[in-house]
Amino acid sequence: MRILFKCAVKLLSPKKLRQLQYASFRARLVLKEVLRMNNALIIYFSRTGNTEKVALAIRKGLERGGLKVTIKRVEEAIEEDLYDYDLVCLGSPVLHSLPPPPVLKFIRKNDRRYRDAREVYVPSPKMVNKNALVFCTYSGPHCGIHEALPAGKYIRQFFEHLGFDVKGEWYEVGEFHGWEQGSTKGMLGDIRGRPNVEDLALVELKAIQLA
């Protein structure tokens, strides 16, 4: 019977899997045995290129870790069904301690879409093999990383409401393009050229480990 259940699970649609997980604790235990992380979606917004560099490093690491990776800019991913992926990574710069408008639009539209489809539950269950990664780039000229934390937590809450297991919040330092003082005299010192080769190599390594 257990073997038949495992075979049947592989034929279920993502939505049916979510309903099954929510309905039965025992089903979640069996699903955890059957399902493995195989594919990933990386979504990002990058105005100056900092966040894009990190997104590409994550893709490289995940692919080296054996995952099939799809990468899209936030405006291209607005209609993606996030539940189609085992790992969803959402990357954003930080604007006044929050994600910038294109990222906020993406989050709010998808939050509404899943709520309208009655796929946001109370309480939010942690779905099996539905994982997320939050990554933010920031310059932090005034307060350092504390300027970026609210943005990362905002994105994290979006995923947790959908039942994703957030595997991490990665905060990567990036040059403040267009403001030399912000890149040389701020809380973090001289951050020109960042994320640099060393920063991106570390991101890639973390992505390999995540995969």
mmCIF file with all atom_site columns, C-alpha atoms in Angstrom:
data_model
loop_
_atom_site.group_PDB
_atom_site.id
_atom_site.type_symbol
_atom_site.label_atom_id
_atom_site.label_alt_id
_atom_site.label_comp_id
_atom_site.label_asym_id
_atom_site.label_entity_id
_atom_site.label_seq_id
_atom_site.pdbx_PDB_ins_code
_atom_site.Cartn_x
_atom_site.Cartn_y
_atom_site.Cartn_z
_atom_site.occupancy
_atom_site.B_iso_or_equiv
_atom_site.pdbx_formal_charge
_atom_site.auth_seq_id
_atom_site.auth_comp_id
_atom_site.auth_asym_id
_atom_site.auth_atom_id
_atom_site.pdbx_PDB_model_num
ATOM 1   C CA . MET A 1 1   ? 0.000  0.000  0.000   1.00 0.00 ? 1   MET A CA 1
ATOM 2   C CA . ARG A 1 2   ? 2.818  2.412  0.906   1.00 0.00 ? 2   ARG A CA 1
ATOM 3   C CA . ILE A 1 3   ? 4.559  1.761  -2.414  1.00 0.00 ? 3   ILE A CA 1
ATOM 4   C CA . LEU A 1 4   ? 1.320  2.368  -4.324  1.00 0.00 ? 4   LEU A CA 1
ATOM 5   C CA . PHE A 1 5   ? 0.828  5.636  -2.432  1.00 0.00 ? 5   PHE A CA 1
ATOM 6   C CA . LYS A 1 6   ? 4.329  6.794  -3.349  1.00 0.00 ? 6   LYS A CA 1
ATOM 7   C CA . CYS A 1 7   ? 3.700  6.020  -7.021  1.00 0.00 ? 7   CYS A CA 1
ATOM 8   C CA . ALA A 1 8   ? 0.365  7.838  -6.955  1.00 0.00 ? 8   ALA A CA 1
ATOM 9   C CA . VAL A 1 9   ? 1.949  10.909 -5.352  1.00 0.00 ? 9   VAL A CA 1
ATOM 10  C CA . LYS A 1 10  ? 4.224  11.406 -8.345  1.00 0.00 ? 10  LYS A CA 1
ATOM 11  C CA . LEU A 1 11  ? 1.169  11.700 -10.611 1.00 0.00 ? 11  LEU A CA 1
ATOM 12  C CA . LEU A 1 12  ? -0.604 14.372 -8.565  1.00 0.00 ? 12  LEU A CA 1
ATOM 13  C CA . SER A 1 13  ? -0.784 17.995 -9.652  1.00 0.00 ? 13  SER A CA 1
ATOM 14  C CA . PRO A 1 14  ? 1.013  20.569 -7.451  1.00 0.00 ? 14  PRO A CA 1
ATOM 15  C CA . LYS A 1 15  ? -2.330 21.858 -6.162  1.00 0.00 ? 15  LYS A CA 1
ATOM 16  C CA . LYS A 1 16  ? -3.532 18.368 -5.216  1.00 0.00 ? 16  LYS A CA 1
ATOM 17  C CA . LEU A 1 17  ? -0.247 17.775 -3.425  1.00 0.00 ? 17  LEU A CA 1
ATOM 18  C CA . ARG A 1 18  ? -0.741 20.936 -1.378  1.00 0.00 ? 18  ARG A CA 1
ATOM 19  C CA . GLN A 1 19  ? -4.255 19.889 -0.417  1.00 0.00 ? 19  GLN A CA 1
ATOM 20  C CA . LEU A 1 20  ? -3.026 16.443 0.576   1.00 0.00 ? 20  LEU A CA 1
ATOM 21  C CA . GLN A 1 21  ? -0.259 17.869 2.736   1.00 0.00 ? 21  GLN A CA 1
ATOM 22  C CA . TYR A 1 22  ? -2.629 20.199 4.523   1.00 0.00 ? 22  TYR A CA 1
ATOM 23  C CA . ALA A 1 23  ? -5.189 17.471 5.154   1.00 0.00 ? 23  ALA A CA 1
ATOM 24  C CA . SER A 1 24  ? -2.981 14.802 6.697   1.00 0.00 ? 24  SER A CA 1
ATOM 25  C CA . PHE A 1 25  ? 0.099  14.812 8.917   1.00 0.00 ? 25  PHE A CA 1
ATOM 26  C CA . ARG A 1 26  ? 0.787  11.198 7.943   1.00 0.00 ? 26  ARG A CA 1
ATOM 27  C CA . ALA A 1 27  ? 0.641  12.152 4.273   1.00 0.00 ? 27  ALA A CA 1
ATOM 28  C CA . ARG A 1 28  ? 3.257  14.842 4.883   1.00 0.00 ? 28  ARG A CA 1
ATOM 29  C CA . LEU A 1 29  ? 5.592  12.279 6.415   1.00 0.00 ? 29  LEU A CA 1
ATOM 30  C CA . VAL A 1 30  ? 5.295  9.975  3.406   1.00 0.00 ? 30  VAL A CA 1
ATOM 31  C CA . LEU A 1 31  ? 5.615  12.864 0.966   1.00 0.00 ? 31  LEU A CA 1
ATOM 32  C CA . LYS A 1 32  ? 8.849  13.874 2.648   1.00 0.00 ? 32  LYS A CA 1
ATOM 33  C CA . GLU A 1 33  ? 10.252 10.447 1.768   1.00 0.00 ? 33  GLU A CA 1
ATOM 34  C CA . VAL A 1 34  ? 9.058  10.588 -1.845  1.00 0.00 ? 34  VAL A CA 1
ATOM 35  C CA . LEU A 1 35  ? 9.792  14.149 -2.882  1.00 0.00 ? 35  LEU A CA 1
ATOM 36  C CA . ARG A 1 36  ? 13.271 15.549 -3.379  1.00 0.00 ? 36  ARG A CA 1
ATOM 37  C CA . MET A 1 37  ? 14.472 18.994 -4.420  1.00 0.00 ? 37  MET A CA 1
ATOM 38  C CA . ASN A 1 38  ? 15.007 18.853 -8.190  1.00 0.00 ? 38  ASN A CA 1
ATOM 39  C CA . ASN A 1 39  ? 14.218 22.251 -9.688  1.00 0.00 ? 39  ASN A CA 1
ATOM 40  C CA . ALA A 1 40  ? 14.587 25.882 -8.715  1.00 0.00 ? 40  ALA A CA 1
ATOM 41  C CA . LEU A 1 41  ? 13.269 29.260 -9.801  1.00 0.00 ? 41  LEU A CA 1
ATOM 42  C CA . ILE A 1 42  ? 15.320 32.408 -9.245  1.00 0.00 ? 42  ILE A CA 1
ATOM 43  C CA . ILE A 1 43  ? 13.407 35.682 -9.471  1.00 0.00 ? 43  ILE A CA 1
ATOM 44  C CA . TYR A 1 44  ? 15.182 38.993 -9.060  1.00 0.00 ? 44  TYR A CA 1
ATOM 45  C CA . PHE A 1 45  ? 14.986 42.727 -9.584  1.00 0.00 ? 45  PHE A CA 1
ATOM 46  C CA . SER A 1 46  ? 18.195 44.638 -10.228 1.00 0.00 ? 46  SER A CA 1
ATOM 47  C CA . ARG A 1 47  ? 18.428 48.297 -11.139 1.00 0.00 ? 47  ARG A CA 1
ATOM 48  C CA . THR A 1 48  ? 22.206 48.732 -10.975 1.00 0.00 ? 48  THR A CA 1
ATOM 49  C CA . GLY A 1 49  ? 23.398 45.158 -11.502 1.00 0.00 ? 49  GLY A CA 1
ATOM 50  C CA . ASN A 1 50  ? 24.291 44.243 -7.914  1.00 0.00 ? 50  ASN A CA 1
ATOM 51  C CA . THR A 1 51  ? 21.362 41.890 -7.350  1.00 0.00 ? 51  THR A CA 1
ATOM 52  C CA . GLU A 1 52  ? 21.740 40.370 -10.808 1.00 0.00 ? 52  GLU A CA 1
ATOM 53  C CA . LYS A 1 53  ? 25.336 39.399 -10.018 1.00 0.00 ? 53  LYS A CA 1
ATOM 54  C CA . VAL A 1 54  ? 24.178 37.607 -6.890  1.00 0.00 ? 54  VAL A CA 1
ATOM 55  C CA . ALA A 1 55  ? 21.309 35.918 -8.752  1.00 0.00 ? 55  ALA A CA 1
ATOM 56  C CA . LEU A 1 56  ? 23.697 34.573 -11.381 1.00 0.00 ? 56  LEU A CA 1
ATOM 57  C CA . ALA A 1 57  ? 26.083 33.293 -8.708  1.00 0.00 ? 57  ALA A CA 1
ATOM 58  C CA . ILE A 1 58  ? 23.185 31.495 -7.021  1.00 0.00 ? 58  ILE A CA 1
ATOM 59  C CA . ARG A 1 59  ? 22.179 29.939 -10.339 1.00 0.00 ? 59  ARG A CA 1
ATOM 60  C CA . LYS A 1 60  ? 25.711 28.710 -10.914 1.00 0.00 ? 60  LYS A CA 1
ATOM 61  C CA . GLY A 1 61  ? 25.883 27.170 -7.457  1.00 0.00 ? 61  GLY A CA 1
ATOM 62  C CA . LEU A 1 62  ? 22.479 25.492 -7.649  1.00 0.00 ? 62  LEU A CA 1
ATOM 63  C CA . GLU A 1 63  ? 23.297 24.036 -11.045 1.00 0.00 ? 63  GLU A CA 1
ATOM 64  C CA . ARG A 1 64  ? 26.600 22.725 -9.718  1.00 0.00 ? 64  ARG A CA 1
ATOM 65  C CA . GLY A 1 65  ? 24.579 21.205 -6.898  1.00 0.00 ? 65  GLY A CA 1
ATOM 66  C CA . GLY A 1 66  ? 22.478 19.275 -9.406  1.00 0.00 ? 66  GLY A CA 1
ATOM 67  C CA . LEU A 1 67  ? 19.305 21.357 -9.674  1.00 0.00 ? 67  LEU A CA 1
ATOM 68  C CA . LYS A 1 68  ? 17.547 22.389 -12.865 1.00 0.00 ? 68  LYS A CA 1
ATOM 69  C CA . VAL A 1 69  ? 17.367 26.183 -12.613 1.00 0.00 ? 69  VAL A CA 1
ATOM 70  C CA . THR A 1 70  ? 15.060 28.733 -14.240 1.00 0.00 ? 70  THR A CA 1
ATOM 71  C CA . ILE A 1 71  ? 16.009 32.378 -13.766 1.00 0.00 ? 71  ILE A CA 1
ATOM 72  C CA . LYS A 1 72  ? 13.742 35.345 -14.504 1.00 0.00 ? 72  LYS A CA 1
ATOM 73  C CA . ARG A 1 73  ? 13.531 39.035 -13.824 1.00 0.00 ? 73  ARG A CA 1
ATOM 74  C CA . VAL A 1 74  ? 10.651 39.921 -11.543 1.00 0.00 ? 74  VAL A CA 1
ATOM 75  C CA . GLU A 1 75  ? 8.563  41.438 -14.334 1.00 0.00 ? 75  GLU A CA 1
ATOM 76  C CA . GLU A 1 76  ? 8.915  38.227 -16.367 1.00 0.00 ? 76  GLU A CA 1
ATOM 77  C CA . ALA A 1 77  ? 7.874  35.988 -13.475 1.00 0.00 ? 77  ALA A CA 1
ATOM 78  C CA . ILE A 1 78  ? 4.646  37.689 -12.454 1.00 0.00 ? 78  ILE A CA 1
ATOM 79  C CA . GLU A 1 79  ? 2.462  34.801 -13.699 1.00 0.00 ? 79  GLU A CA 1
ATOM 80  C CA . GLU A 1 80  ? 4.693  31.935 -12.551 1.00 0.00 ? 80  GLU A CA 1
ATOM 81  C CA . ASP A 1 81  ? 3.103  29.355 -10.258 1.00 0.00 ? 81  ASP A CA 1
ATOM 82  C CA . LEU A 1 82  ? 5.654  29.257 -7.463  1.00 0.00 ? 82  LEU A CA 1
ATOM 83  C CA . TYR A 1 83  ? 4.389  25.874 -6.318  1.00 0.00 ? 83  TYR A CA 1
ATOM 84  C CA . ASP A 1 84  ? 5.695  24.337 -9.539  1.00 0.00 ? 84  ASP A CA 1
ATOM 85  C CA . TYR A 1 85  ? 9.210  24.612 -8.105  1.00 0.00 ? 85  TYR A CA 1
ATOM 86  C CA . ASP A 1 86  ? 10.946 22.864 -5.230  1.00 0.00 ? 86  ASP A CA 1
ATOM 87  C CA . LEU A 1 87  ? 13.026 25.951 -4.446  1.00 0.00 ? 87  LEU A CA 1
ATOM 88  C CA . VAL A 1 88  ? 12.078 29.564 -5.162  1.00 0.00 ? 88  VAL A CA 1
ATOM 89  C CA . CYS A 1 89  ? 14.689 32.291 -4.680  1.00 0.00 ? 89  CYS A CA 1
ATOM 90  C CA . LEU A 1 90  ? 13.564 35.920 -4.643  1.00 0.00 ? 90  LEU A CA 1
ATOM 91  C CA . GLY A 1 91  ? 16.200 38.633 -4.780  1.00 0.00 ? 91  GLY A CA 1
ATOM 92  C CA . SER A 1 92  ? 15.854 42.353 -4.288  1.00 0.00 ? 92  SER A CA 1
ATOM 93  C CA . PRO A 1 93  ? 17.834 45.496 -3.614  1.00 0.00 ? 93  PRO A CA 1
ATOM 94  C CA . VAL A 1 94  ? 16.814 47.617 -0.640  1.00 0.00 ? 94  VAL A CA 1
ATOM 95  C CA . LEU A 1 95  ? 15.071 50.975 -0.958  1.00 0.00 ? 95  LEU A CA 1
ATOM 96  C CA . HIS A 1 96  ? 14.405 52.817 2.292   1.00 0.00 ? 96  HIS A CA 1
ATOM 97  C CA . SER A 1 97  ? 14.565 49.505 4.182   1.00 0.00 ? 97  SER A CA 1
ATOM 98  C CA . LEU A 1 98  ? 11.981 47.813 1.937   1.00 0.00 ? 98  LEU A CA 1
ATOM 99  C CA . PRO A 1 99  ? 11.949 46.052 -1.431  1.00 0.00 ? 99  PRO A CA 1
ATOM 100 C CA . PRO A 1 100 ? 11.517 48.523 -4.321  1.00 0.00 ? 100 PRO A CA 1
ATOM 101 C CA . PRO A 1 101 ? 8.107  48.928 -6.049  1.00 0.00 ? 101 PRO A CA 1
ATOM 102 C CA . PRO A 1 102 ? 8.550  46.203 -8.731  1.00 0.00 ? 102 PRO A CA 1
ATOM 103 C CA . VAL A 1 103 ? 9.236  43.593 -6.044  1.00 0.00 ? 103 VAL A CA 1
ATOM 104 C CA . LEU A 1 104 ? 6.395  44.828 -3.848  1.00 0.00 ? 104 LEU A CA 1
ATOM 105 C CA . LYS A 1 105 ? 4.070  44.608 -6.853  1.00 0.00 ? 105 LYS A CA 1
ATOM 106 C CA . PHE A 1 106 ? 5.148  41.023 -7.501  1.00 0.00 ? 106 PHE A CA 1
ATOM 107 C CA . ILE A 1 107 ? 4.617  40.010 -3.879  1.00 0.00 ? 107 ILE A CA 1
ATOM 108 C CA . ARG A 1 108 ? 1.245  41.709 -3.496  1.00 0.00 ? 108 ARG A CA 1
ATOM 109 C CA . LYS A 1 109 ? -0.124 40.382 -6.776  1.00 0.00 ? 109 LYS A CA 1
ATOM 110 C CA . ASN A 1 110 ? 0.896  36.813 -6.008  1.00 0.00 ? 110 ASN A CA 1
ATOM 111 C CA . ASP A 1 111 ? -0.265 37.011 -2.420  1.00 0.00 ? 111 ASP A CA 1
ATOM 112 C CA . ARG A 1 112 ? -3.691 38.088 -3.665  1.00 0.00 ? 112 ARG A CA 1
ATOM 113 C CA . ARG A 1 113 ? -3.713 35.409 -6.366  1.00 0.00 ? 113 ARG A CA 1
ATOM 114 C CA . TYR A 1 114 ? -3.086 32.568 -3.926  1.00 0.00 ? 114 TYR A CA 1
ATOM 115 C CA . ARG A 1 115 ? -5.513 33.971 -1.365  1.00 0.00 ? 115 ARG A CA 1
ATOM 116 C CA . ASP A 1 116 ? -8.232 34.230 -4.004  1.00 0.00 ? 116 ASP A CA 1
ATOM 117 C CA . ALA A 1 117 ? -7.538 30.604 -4.932  1.00 0.00 ? 117 ALA A CA 1
ATOM 118 C CA . ARG A 1 118 ? -7.937 29.687 -1.243  1.00 0.00 ? 118 ARG A CA 1
ATOM 119 C CA . GLU A 1 119 ? -4.401 28.376 -1.056  1.00 0.00 ? 119 GLU A CA 1
ATOM 120 C CA . VAL A 1 120 ? -3.346 30.430 1.962   1.00 0.00 ? 120 VAL A CA 1
ATOM 121 C CA . TYR A 1 121 ? -4.366 28.527 5.079   1.00 0.00 ? 121 TYR A CA 1
ATOM 122 C CA . VAL A 1 122 ? -4.816 29.413 8.751   1.00 0.00 ? 122 VAL A CA 1
ATOM 123 C CA . PRO A 1 123 ? -2.417 28.527 10.202  1.00 0.00 ? 123 PRO A CA 1
ATOM 124 C CA . SER A 1 124 ? 0.041  28.320 7.327   1.00 0.00 ? 124 SER A CA 1
ATOM 125 C CA . PRO A 1 125 ? 1.376  24.744 7.119   1.00 0.00 ? 125 PRO A CA 1
ATOM 126 C CA . LYS A 1 126 ? 4.967  24.150 6.086   1.00 0.00 ? 126 LYS A CA 1
ATOM 127 C CA . MET A 1 127 ? 4.667  22.326 2.766   1.00 0.00 ? 127 MET A CA 1
ATOM 128 C CA . VAL A 1 128 ? 6.929  19.366 2.058   1.00 0.00 ? 128 VAL A CA 1
ATOM 129 C CA . ASN A 1 129 ? 9.680  20.135 -0.455  1.00 0.00 ? 129 ASN A CA 1
ATOM 130 C CA . LYS A 1 130 ? 8.526  23.707 -0.997  1.00 0.00 ? 130 LYS A CA 1
ATOM 131 C CA . ASN A 1 131 ? 11.576 25.757 -0.108  1.00 0.00 ? 131 ASN A CA 1
ATOM 132 C CA . ALA A 1 132 ? 12.497 29.392 -0.482  1.00 0.00 ? 132 ALA A CA 1
ATOM 133 C CA . LEU A 1 133 ? 15.554 31.604 -0.327  1.00 0.00 ? 133 LEU A CA 1
ATOM 134 C CA . VAL A 1 134 ? 15.514 35.350 0.244   1.00 0.00 ? 134 VAL A CA 1
ATOM 135 C CA . PHE A 1 135 ? 18.488 37.399 -0.939  1.00 0.00 ? 135 PHE A CA 1
ATOM 136 C CA . CYS A 1 136 ? 18.987 41.144 -0.720  1.00 0.00 ? 136 CYS A CA 1
ATOM 137 C CA . THR A 1 137 ? 21.745 43.488 -1.804  1.00 0.00 ? 137 THR A CA 1
ATOM 138 C CA . TYR A 1 138 ? 22.329 46.618 0.214   1.00 0.00 ? 138 TYR A CA 1
ATOM 139 C CA . SER A 1 139 ? 24.808 49.430 0.819   1.00 0.00 ? 139 SER A CA 1
ATOM 140 C CA . GLY A 1 140 ? 23.783 50.371 4.355   1.00 0.00 ? 140 GLY A CA 1
ATOM 141 C CA . PRO A 1 141 ? 25.518 53.769 4.433   1.00 0.00 ? 141 PRO A CA 1
ATOM 142 C CA . HIS A 1 142 ? 23.732 54.904 7.588   1.00 0.00 ? 142 HIS A CA 1
ATOM 143 C CA . CYS A 1 143 ? 23.046 51.798 9.707   1.00 0.00 ? 143 CYS A CA 1
ATOM 144 C CA . GLY A 1 144 ? 24.710 48.906 7.902   1.00 0.00 ? 144 GLY A CA 1
ATOM 145 C CA . ILE A 1 145 ? 22.819 45.643 7.593   1.00 0.00 ? 145 ILE A CA 1
ATOM 146 C CA . HIS A 1 146 ? 20.000 46.932 9.799   1.00 0.00 ? 146 HIS A CA 1
ATOM 147 C CA . GLU A 1 147 ? 18.786 48.941 6.811   1.00 0.00 ? 147 GLU A CA 1
ATOM 148 C CA . ALA A 1 148 ? 18.303 45.714 4.843   1.00 0.00 ? 148 ALA A CA 1
ATOM 149 C CA . LEU A 1 149 ? 16.720 43.436 7.438   1.00 0.00 ? 149 LEU A CA 1
ATOM 150 C CA . PRO A 1 150 ? 13.137 44.784 7.090   1.00 0.00 ? 150 PRO A CA 1
ATOM 151 C CA . ALA A 1 151 ? 13.217 44.097 3.330   1.00 0.00 ? 151 ALA A CA 1
ATOM 152 C CA . GLY A 1 152 ? 14.395 40.536 3.853   1.00 0.00 ? 152 GLY A CA 1
ATOM 153 C CA . LYS A 1 153 ? 11.807 39.882 6.552   1.00 0.00 ? 153 LYS A CA 1
ATOM 154 C CA . TYR A 1 154 ? 9.043  41.290 4.342   1.00 0.00 ? 154 TYR A CA 1
ATOM 155 C CA . ILE A 1 155 ? 9.919  38.850 1.554   1.00 0.00 ? 155 ILE A CA 1
ATOM 156 C CA . ARG A 1 156 ? 10.279 36.018 4.050   1.00 0.00 ? 156 ARG A CA 1
ATOM 157 C CA . GLN A 1 157 ? 6.743  36.577 5.329   1.00 0.00 ? 157 GLN A CA 1
ATOM 158 C CA . PHE A 1 158 ? 5.396  36.318 1.799   1.00 0.00 ? 158 PHE A CA 1
ATOM 159 C CA . PHE A 1 159 ? 6.907  32.858 1.427   1.00 0.00 ? 159 PHE A CA 1
ATOM 160 C CA . GLU A 1 160 ? 5.919  31.671 4.886   1.00 0.00 ? 160 GLU A CA 1
ATOM 161 C CA . HIS A 1 161 ? 2.288  32.618 4.283   1.00 0.00 ? 161 HIS A CA 1
ATOM 162 C CA . LEU A 1 162 ? 2.391  30.308 1.253   1.00 0.00 ? 162 LEU A CA 1
ATOM 163 C CA . GLY A 1 163 ? 3.784  27.452 3.326   1.00 0.00 ? 163 GLY A CA 1
ATOM 164 C CA . PHE A 1 164 ? 7.341  27.593 1.983   1.00 0.00 ? 164 PHE A CA 1
ATOM 165 C CA . ASP A 1 165 ? 10.219 26.592 4.246   1.00 0.00 ? 165 ASP A CA 1
ATOM 166 C CA . VAL A 1 166 ? 12.574 29.578 4.084   1.00 0.00 ? 166 VAL A CA 1
ATOM 167 C CA . LYS A 1 167 ? 16.079 28.150 4.030   1.00 0.00 ? 167 LYS A CA 1
ATOM 168 C CA . GLY A 1 168 ? 17.827 31.448 4.512   1.00 0.00 ? 168 GLY A CA 1
ATOM 169 C CA . GLU A 1 169 ? 18.014 35.199 4.192   1.00 0.00 ? 169 GLU A CA 1
ATOM 170 C CA . TRP A 1 170 ? 21.207 36.225 2.443   1.00 0.00 ? 170 TRP A CA 1
ATOM 171 C CA . TYR A 1 171 ? 22.277 39.849 2.724   1.00 0.00 ? 171 TYR A CA 1
ATOM 172 C CA . GLU A 1 172 ? 25.015 40.796 0.286   1.00 0.00 ? 172 GLU A CA 1
ATOM 173 C CA . VAL A 1 173 ? 26.860 44.106 0.301   1.00 0.00 ? 173 VAL A CA 1
ATOM 174 C CA . GLY A 1 174 ? 26.652 46.106 -2.922  1.00 0.00 ? 174 GLY A CA 1
ATOM 175 C CA . GLU A 1 175 ? 28.181 49.350 -4.105  1.00 0.00 ? 175 GLU A CA 1
ATOM 176 C CA . PHE A 1 176 ? 25.916 52.398 -3.872  1.00 0.00 ? 176 PHE A CA 1
ATOM 177 C CA . HIS A 1 177 ? 25.993 53.348 -7.542  1.00 0.00 ? 177 HIS A CA 1
ATOM 178 C CA . GLY A 1 178 ? 25.682 57.062 -8.181  1.00 0.00 ? 178 GLY A CA 1
ATOM 179 C CA . TRP A 1 179 ? 26.654 58.169 -4.669  1.00 0.00 ? 179 TRP A CA 1
ATOM 180 C CA . GLU A 1 180 ? 30.386 58.020 -3.977  1.00 0.00 ? 180 GLU A CA 1
ATOM 181 C CA . GLN A 1 181 ? 30.045 59.100 -0.356  1.00 0.00 ? 181 GLN A CA 1
ATOM 182 C CA . GLY A 1 182 ? 27.593 56.283 0.277   1.00 0.00 ? 182 GLY A CA 1
ATOM 183 C CA . SER A 1 183 ? 30.084 53.793 -1.159  1.00 0.00 ? 183 SER A CA 1
ATOM 184 C CA . THR A 1 184 ? 33.188 55.116 0.593   1.00 0.00 ? 184 THR A CA 1
ATOM 185 C CA . LYS A 1 185 ? 32.230 56.888 3.837   1.00 0.00 ? 185 LYS A CA 1
ATOM 186 C CA . GLY A 1 186 ? 29.275 54.843 5.056   1.00 0.00 ? 186 GLY A CA 1
ATOM 187 C CA . MET A 1 187 ? 28.889 52.400 7.928   1.00 0.00 ? 187 MET A CA 1
ATOM 188 C CA . LEU A 1 188 ? 30.524 49.598 5.911   1.00 0.00 ? 188 LEU A CA 1
ATOM 189 C CA . GLY A 1 189 ? 33.489 51.634 4.689   1.00 0.00 ? 189 GLY A CA 1
ATOM 190 C CA . ASP A 1 190 ? 34.705 51.415 1.107   1.00 0.00 ? 190 ASP A CA 1
ATOM 191 C CA . ILE A 1 191 ? 32.317 49.074 -0.716  1.00 0.00 ? 191 ILE A CA 1
ATOM 192 C CA . ARG A 1 192 ? 33.143 50.105 -4.274  1.00 0.00 ? 192 ARG A CA 1
ATOM 193 C CA . GLY A 1 193 ? 33.090 47.159 -6.659  1.00 0.00 ? 193 GLY A CA 1
ATOM 194 C CA . ARG A 1 194 ? 30.991 44.978 -4.429  1.00 0.00 ? 194 ARG A CA 1
ATOM 195 C CA . PRO A 1 195 ? 29.694 42.380 -4.672  1.00 0.00 ? 195 PRO A CA 1
ATOM 196 C CA . ASN A 1 196 ? 33.198 41.441 -5.798  1.00 0.00 ? 196 ASN A CA 1
ATOM 197 C CA . VAL A 1 197 ? 34.710 38.165 -6.959  1.00 0.00 ? 197 VAL A CA 1
ATOM 198 C CA . GLU A 1 198 ? 35.200 36.945 -3.397  1.00 0.00 ? 198 GLU A CA 1
ATOM 199 C CA . ASP A 1 199 ? 31.631 37.840 -2.418  1.00 0.00 ? 199 ASP A CA 1
ATOM 200 C CA . LEU A 1 200 ? 30.186 36.004 -5.396  1.00 0.00 ? 200 LEU A CA 1
ATOM 201 C CA . ALA A 1 201 ? 32.380 32.944 -4.870  1.00 0.00 ? 201 ALA A CA 1
ATOM 202 C CA . LEU A 1 202 ? 30.994 32.669 -1.339  1.00 0.00 ? 202 LEU A CA 1
ATOM 203 C CA . VAL A 1 203 ? 27.433 33.032 -2.645  1.00 0.00 ? 203 VAL A CA 1
ATOM 204 C CA . GLU A 1 204 ? 28.062 30.262 -5.155  1.00 0.00 ? 204 GLU A CA 1
ATOM 205 C CA . LEU A 1 205 ? 29.449 27.995 -2.438  1.00 0.00 ? 205 LEU A CA 1
ATOM 206 C CA . LYS A 1 206 ? 26.415 28.597 -0.217  1.00 0.00 ? 206 LYS A CA 1
ATOM 207 C CA . ALA A 1 207 ? 24.131 27.814 -3.162  1.00 0.00 ? 207 ALA A CA 1
ATOM 208 C CA . ILE A 1 208 ? 25.918 24.516 -3.777  1.00 0.00 ? 208 ILE A CA 1
ATOM 209 C CA . GLN A 1 209 ? 25.383 23.606 -0.139  1.00 0.00 ? 209 GLN A CA 1
ATOM 210 C CA . LEU A 1 210 ? 21.731 24.652 -0.342  1.00 0.00 ? 210 LEU A CA 1
ATOM 211 C CA . ALA A 1 211 ? 21.117 22.398 -3.349  1.00 0.00 ? 211 ALA A CA 1
#
